[in-house]
PDB file of C-alpha atoms in Angstrom:
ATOM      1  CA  UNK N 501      66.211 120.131  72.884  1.00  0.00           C
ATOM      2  CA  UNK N 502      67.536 118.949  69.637  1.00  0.00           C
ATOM      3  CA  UNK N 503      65.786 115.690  67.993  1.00  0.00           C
ATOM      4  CA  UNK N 504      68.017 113.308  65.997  1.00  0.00           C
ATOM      5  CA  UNK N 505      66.596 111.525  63.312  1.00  0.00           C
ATOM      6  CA  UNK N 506      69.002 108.844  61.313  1.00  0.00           C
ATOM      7  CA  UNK N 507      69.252 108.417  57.939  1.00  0.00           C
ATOM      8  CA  UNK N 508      68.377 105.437  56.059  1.00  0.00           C
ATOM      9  CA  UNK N 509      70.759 104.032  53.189  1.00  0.00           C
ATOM     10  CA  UNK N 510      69.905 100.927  50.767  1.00  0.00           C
ATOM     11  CA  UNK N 511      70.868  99.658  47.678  1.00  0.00           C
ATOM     12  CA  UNK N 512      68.898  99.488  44.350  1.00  0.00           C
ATOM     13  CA  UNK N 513      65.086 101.377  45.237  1.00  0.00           C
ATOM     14  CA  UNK N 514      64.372 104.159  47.518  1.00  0.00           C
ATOM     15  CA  UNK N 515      61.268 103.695  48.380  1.00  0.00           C
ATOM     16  CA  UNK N 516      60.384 101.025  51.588  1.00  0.00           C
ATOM     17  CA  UNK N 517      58.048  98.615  51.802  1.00  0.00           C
ATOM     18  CA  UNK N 518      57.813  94.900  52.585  1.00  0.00           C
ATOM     19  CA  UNK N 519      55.162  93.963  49.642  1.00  0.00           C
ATOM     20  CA  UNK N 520      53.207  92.876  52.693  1.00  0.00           C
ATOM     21  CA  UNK N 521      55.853  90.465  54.519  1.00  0.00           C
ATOM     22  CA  UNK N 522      56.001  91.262  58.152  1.00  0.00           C
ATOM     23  CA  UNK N 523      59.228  92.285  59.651  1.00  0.00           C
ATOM     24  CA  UNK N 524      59.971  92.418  63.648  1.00  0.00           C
ATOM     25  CA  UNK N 525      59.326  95.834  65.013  1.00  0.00           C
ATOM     26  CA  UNK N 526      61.646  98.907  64.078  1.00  0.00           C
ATOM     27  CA  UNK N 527      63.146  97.325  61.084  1.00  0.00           C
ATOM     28  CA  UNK N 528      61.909  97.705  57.308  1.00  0.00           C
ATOM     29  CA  UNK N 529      63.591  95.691  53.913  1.00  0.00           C
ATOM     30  CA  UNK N 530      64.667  97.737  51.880  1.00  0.00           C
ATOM     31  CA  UNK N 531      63.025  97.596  48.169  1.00  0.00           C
ATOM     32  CA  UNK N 532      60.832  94.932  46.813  1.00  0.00           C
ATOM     33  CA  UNK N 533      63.237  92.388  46.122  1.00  0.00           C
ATOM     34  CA  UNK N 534      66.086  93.103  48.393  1.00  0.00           C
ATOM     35  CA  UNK N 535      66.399  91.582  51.438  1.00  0.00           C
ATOM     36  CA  UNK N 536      68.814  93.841  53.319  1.00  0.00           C
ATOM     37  CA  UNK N 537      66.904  95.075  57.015  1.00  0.00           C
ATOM     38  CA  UNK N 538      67.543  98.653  58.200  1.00  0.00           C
ATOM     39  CA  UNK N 539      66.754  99.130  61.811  1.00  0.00           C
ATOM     40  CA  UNK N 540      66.296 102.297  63.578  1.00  0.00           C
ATOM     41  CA  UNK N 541      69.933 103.586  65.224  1.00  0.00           C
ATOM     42  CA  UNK N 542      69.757 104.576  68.583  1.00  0.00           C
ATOM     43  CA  UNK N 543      71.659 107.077  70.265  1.00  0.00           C
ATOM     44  CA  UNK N 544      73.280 107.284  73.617  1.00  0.00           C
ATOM     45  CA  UNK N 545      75.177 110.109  75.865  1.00  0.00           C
ATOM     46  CA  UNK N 546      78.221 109.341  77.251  1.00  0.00           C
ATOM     47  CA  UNK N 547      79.737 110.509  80.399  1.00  0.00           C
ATOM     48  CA  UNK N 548      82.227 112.838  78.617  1.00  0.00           C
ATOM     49  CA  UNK N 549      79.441 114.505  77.225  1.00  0.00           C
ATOM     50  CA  UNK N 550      80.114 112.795  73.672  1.00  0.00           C
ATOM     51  CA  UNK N 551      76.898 111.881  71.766  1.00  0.00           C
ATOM     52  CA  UNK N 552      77.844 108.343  70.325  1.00  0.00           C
ATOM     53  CA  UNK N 553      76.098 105.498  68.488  1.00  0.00           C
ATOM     54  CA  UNK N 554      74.478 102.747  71.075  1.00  0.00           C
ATOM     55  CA  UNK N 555      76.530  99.663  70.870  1.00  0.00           C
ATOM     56  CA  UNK N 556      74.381  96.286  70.751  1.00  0.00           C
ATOM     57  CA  UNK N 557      75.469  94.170  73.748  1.00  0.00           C
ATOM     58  CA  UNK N 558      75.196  90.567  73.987  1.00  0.00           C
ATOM     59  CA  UNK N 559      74.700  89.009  77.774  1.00  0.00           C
ATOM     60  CA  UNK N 560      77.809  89.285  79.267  1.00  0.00           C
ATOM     61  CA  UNK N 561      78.982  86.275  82.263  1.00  0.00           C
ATOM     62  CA  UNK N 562      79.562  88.902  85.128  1.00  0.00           C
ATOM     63  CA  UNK N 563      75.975  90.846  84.070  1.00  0.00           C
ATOM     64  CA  UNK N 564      75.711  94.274  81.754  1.00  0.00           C
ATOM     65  CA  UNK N 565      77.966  97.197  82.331  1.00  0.00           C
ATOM     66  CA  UNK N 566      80.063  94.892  85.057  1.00  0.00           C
ATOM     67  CA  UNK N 567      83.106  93.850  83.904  1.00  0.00           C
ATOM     68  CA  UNK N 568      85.957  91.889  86.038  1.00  0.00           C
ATOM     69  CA  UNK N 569      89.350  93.824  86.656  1.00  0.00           C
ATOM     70  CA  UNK N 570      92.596  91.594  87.428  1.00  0.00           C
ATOM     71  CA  UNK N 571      94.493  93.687  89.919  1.00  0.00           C
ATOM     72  CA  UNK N 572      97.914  92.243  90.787  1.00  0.00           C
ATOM     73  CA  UNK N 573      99.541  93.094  93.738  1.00  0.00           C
ATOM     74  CA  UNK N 574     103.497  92.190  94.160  1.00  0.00           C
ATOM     75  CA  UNK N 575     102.820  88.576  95.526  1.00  0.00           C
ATOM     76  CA  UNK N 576      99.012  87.927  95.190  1.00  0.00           C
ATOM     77  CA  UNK N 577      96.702  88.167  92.470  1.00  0.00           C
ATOM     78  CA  UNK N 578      92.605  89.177  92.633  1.00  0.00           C
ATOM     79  CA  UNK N 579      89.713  89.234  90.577  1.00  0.00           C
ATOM     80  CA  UNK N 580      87.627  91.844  91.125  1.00  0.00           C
ATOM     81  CA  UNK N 581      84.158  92.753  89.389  1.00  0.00           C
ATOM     82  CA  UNK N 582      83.144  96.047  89.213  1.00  0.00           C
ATOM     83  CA  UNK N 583      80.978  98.173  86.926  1.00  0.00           C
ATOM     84  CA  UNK N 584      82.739  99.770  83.962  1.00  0.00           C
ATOM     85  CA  UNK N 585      81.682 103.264  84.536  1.00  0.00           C
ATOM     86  CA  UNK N 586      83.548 103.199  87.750  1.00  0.00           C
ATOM     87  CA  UNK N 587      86.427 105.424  88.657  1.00  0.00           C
ATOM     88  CA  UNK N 588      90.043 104.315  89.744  1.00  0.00           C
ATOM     89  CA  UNK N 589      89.372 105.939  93.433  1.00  0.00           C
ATOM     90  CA  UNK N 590      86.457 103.327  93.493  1.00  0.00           C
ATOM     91  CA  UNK N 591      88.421 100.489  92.728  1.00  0.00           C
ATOM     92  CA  UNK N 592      90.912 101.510  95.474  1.00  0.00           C
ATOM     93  CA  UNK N 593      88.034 101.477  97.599  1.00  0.00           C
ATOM     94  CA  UNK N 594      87.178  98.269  97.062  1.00  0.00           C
ATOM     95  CA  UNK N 595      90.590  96.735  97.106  1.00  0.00           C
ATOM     96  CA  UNK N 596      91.445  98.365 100.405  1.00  0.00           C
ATOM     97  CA  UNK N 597      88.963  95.788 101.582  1.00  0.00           C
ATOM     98  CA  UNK N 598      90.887  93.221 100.488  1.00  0.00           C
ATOM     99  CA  UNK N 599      94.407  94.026 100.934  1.00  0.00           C
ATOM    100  CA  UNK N 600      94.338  96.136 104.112  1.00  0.00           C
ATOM    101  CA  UNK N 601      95.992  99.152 102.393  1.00  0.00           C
ATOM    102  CA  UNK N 602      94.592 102.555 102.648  1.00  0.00           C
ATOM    103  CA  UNK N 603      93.541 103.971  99.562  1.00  0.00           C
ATOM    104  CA  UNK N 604      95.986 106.836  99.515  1.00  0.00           C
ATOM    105  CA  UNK N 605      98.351 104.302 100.560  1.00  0.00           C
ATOM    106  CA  UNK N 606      97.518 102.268  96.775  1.00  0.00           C
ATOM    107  CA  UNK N 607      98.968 103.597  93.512  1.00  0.00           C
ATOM    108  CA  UNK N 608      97.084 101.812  90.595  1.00  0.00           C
ATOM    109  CA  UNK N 609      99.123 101.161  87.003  1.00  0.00           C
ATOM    110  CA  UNK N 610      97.242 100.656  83.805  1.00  0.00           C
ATOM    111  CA  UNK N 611      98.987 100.229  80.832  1.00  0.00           C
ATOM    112  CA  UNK N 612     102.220 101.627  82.183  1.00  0.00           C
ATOM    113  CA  UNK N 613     100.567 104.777  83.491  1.00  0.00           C
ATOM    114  CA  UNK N 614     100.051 105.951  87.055  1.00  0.00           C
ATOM    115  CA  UNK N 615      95.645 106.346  87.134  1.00  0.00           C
ATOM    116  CA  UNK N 616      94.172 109.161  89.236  1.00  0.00           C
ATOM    117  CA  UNK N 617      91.347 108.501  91.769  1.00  0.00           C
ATOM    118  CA  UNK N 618      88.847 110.619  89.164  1.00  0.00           C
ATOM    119  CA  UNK N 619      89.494 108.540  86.148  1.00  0.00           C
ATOM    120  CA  UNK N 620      86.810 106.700  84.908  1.00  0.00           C
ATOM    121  CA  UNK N 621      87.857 102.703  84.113  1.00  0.00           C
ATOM    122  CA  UNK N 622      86.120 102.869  80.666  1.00  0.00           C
ATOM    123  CA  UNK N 623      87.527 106.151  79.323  1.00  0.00           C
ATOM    124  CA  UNK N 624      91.106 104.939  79.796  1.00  0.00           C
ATOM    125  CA  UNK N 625      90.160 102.178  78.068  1.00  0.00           C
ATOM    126  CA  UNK N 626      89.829  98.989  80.638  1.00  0.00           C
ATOM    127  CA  UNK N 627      87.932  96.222  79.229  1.00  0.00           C
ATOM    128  CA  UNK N 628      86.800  93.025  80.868  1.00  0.00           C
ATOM    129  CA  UNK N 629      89.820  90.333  82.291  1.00  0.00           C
ATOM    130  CA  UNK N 630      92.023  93.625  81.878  1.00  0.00           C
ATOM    131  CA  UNK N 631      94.920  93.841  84.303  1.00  0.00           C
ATOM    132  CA  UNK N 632      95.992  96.289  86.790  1.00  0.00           C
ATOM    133  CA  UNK N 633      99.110  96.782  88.681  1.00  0.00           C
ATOM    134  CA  UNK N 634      98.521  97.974  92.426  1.00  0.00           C
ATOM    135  CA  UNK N 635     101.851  98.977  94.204  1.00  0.00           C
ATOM    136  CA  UNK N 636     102.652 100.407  97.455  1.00  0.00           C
ATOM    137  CA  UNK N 637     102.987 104.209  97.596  1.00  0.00           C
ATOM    138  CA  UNK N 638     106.871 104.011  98.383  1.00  0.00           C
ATOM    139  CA  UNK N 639     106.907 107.192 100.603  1.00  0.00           C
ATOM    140  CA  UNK N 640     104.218 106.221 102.902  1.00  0.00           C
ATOM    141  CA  UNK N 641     105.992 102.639 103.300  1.00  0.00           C
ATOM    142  CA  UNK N 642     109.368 104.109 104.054  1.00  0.00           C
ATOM    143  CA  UNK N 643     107.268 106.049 106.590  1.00  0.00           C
ATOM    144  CA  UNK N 644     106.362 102.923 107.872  1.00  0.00           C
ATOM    145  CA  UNK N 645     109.483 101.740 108.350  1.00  0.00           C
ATOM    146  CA  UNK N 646     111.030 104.505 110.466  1.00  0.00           C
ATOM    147  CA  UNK N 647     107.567 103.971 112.626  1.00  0.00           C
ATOM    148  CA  UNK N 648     108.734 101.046 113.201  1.00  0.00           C
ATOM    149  CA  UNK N 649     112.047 101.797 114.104  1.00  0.00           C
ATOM    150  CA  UNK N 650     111.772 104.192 116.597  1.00  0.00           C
ATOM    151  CA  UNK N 651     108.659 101.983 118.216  1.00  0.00           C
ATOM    152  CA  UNK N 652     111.769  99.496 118.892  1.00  0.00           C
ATOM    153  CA  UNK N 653     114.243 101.991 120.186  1.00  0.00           C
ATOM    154  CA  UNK N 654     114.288 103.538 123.230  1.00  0.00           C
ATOM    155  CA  UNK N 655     113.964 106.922 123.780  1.00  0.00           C
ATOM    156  CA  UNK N 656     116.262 108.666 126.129  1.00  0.00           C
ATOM    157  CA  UNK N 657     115.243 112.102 128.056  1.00  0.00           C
ATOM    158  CA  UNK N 658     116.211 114.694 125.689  1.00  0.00           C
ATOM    159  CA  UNK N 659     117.940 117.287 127.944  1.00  0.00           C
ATOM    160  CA  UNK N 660     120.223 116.453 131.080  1.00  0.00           C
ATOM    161  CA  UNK N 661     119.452 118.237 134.190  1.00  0.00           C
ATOM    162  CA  UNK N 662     122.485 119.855 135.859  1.00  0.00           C
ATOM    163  CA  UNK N 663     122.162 120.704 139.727  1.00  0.00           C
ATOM    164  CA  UNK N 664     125.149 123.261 141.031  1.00  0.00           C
TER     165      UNK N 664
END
């Protein structure tokens, strides 16, 4: 396993040291007269396998890593909060609960795009109060419809029988 260790920049002298002032825990000032504070970075893996700087994140409303997805529908509109590492197939999940469509039955939009079920909400780049378009996968409600329409008609016997 590979250790990281981050590098410290300052202005003016090299060498660290407070003169004796006490600084919170993991930071330092920088020279004796300076009062720029270095802190220690910290590093996090993401789930693409990318190695990237940990972002500092102030207390979000819905609570940490949750953010709250828009998703409108044709003639109705819902709020849903989910957690941003989630995947599109996830969100269909939870939207079949409240729209009564199938998941393979949804087709989710994001920024123009048709989104798989594997997509993760974060790596396309959906933020919190972000929209979504869900539509009806036309084929399957065209399939629908010509249920329908031969539950209504009646069906005759298919062969006559002929007696000589």
């Amino acid at each position: 396993m590979m250790k990281l260790k981050s590098k410290r920049f300052c202005r003016g002298s090299f060498k660290f040291g407070n003169g004796g002032n006490s600084v919170k825990g993991g930071e330092k000032r920088c020279g004796n007269n300076d009062n720029t504070i270095i802190s220690e970075i910290k590093w996090e893996l993401r789930p693409g396998g990318m190695l990237v700087q940990k972002r500092e994140t102030s207390g979000s409303s819905v609570g940490e890593g949750m953010i709250t997805v828009r998703v409108s529908a044709v003639s109705e509109c819902h709020d849903v909060s989910i957690e941003s590492t989630s995947t599109f197939g996830e969100l269909k999940m939870i939207l079949s609960l409240i729209t009564s469509l199938e998941p393979r039955e949804q087709r989710l939009l994001f920024k123009g795009k048709e989104r798989e079920d594997d997509e993760y909400l974060h790596m396309v780049g959906v933020k919190d109060k972000d929209k979504v378009l869900l539509l009806e996968d036309p084929a399957i409600k065209e399939m629908k419809k010509l249920h329908r329409l031969a539950g209504t008609q009646q069906i005759g016997t298919p062969y006559c029988t002929i007696s000589v």
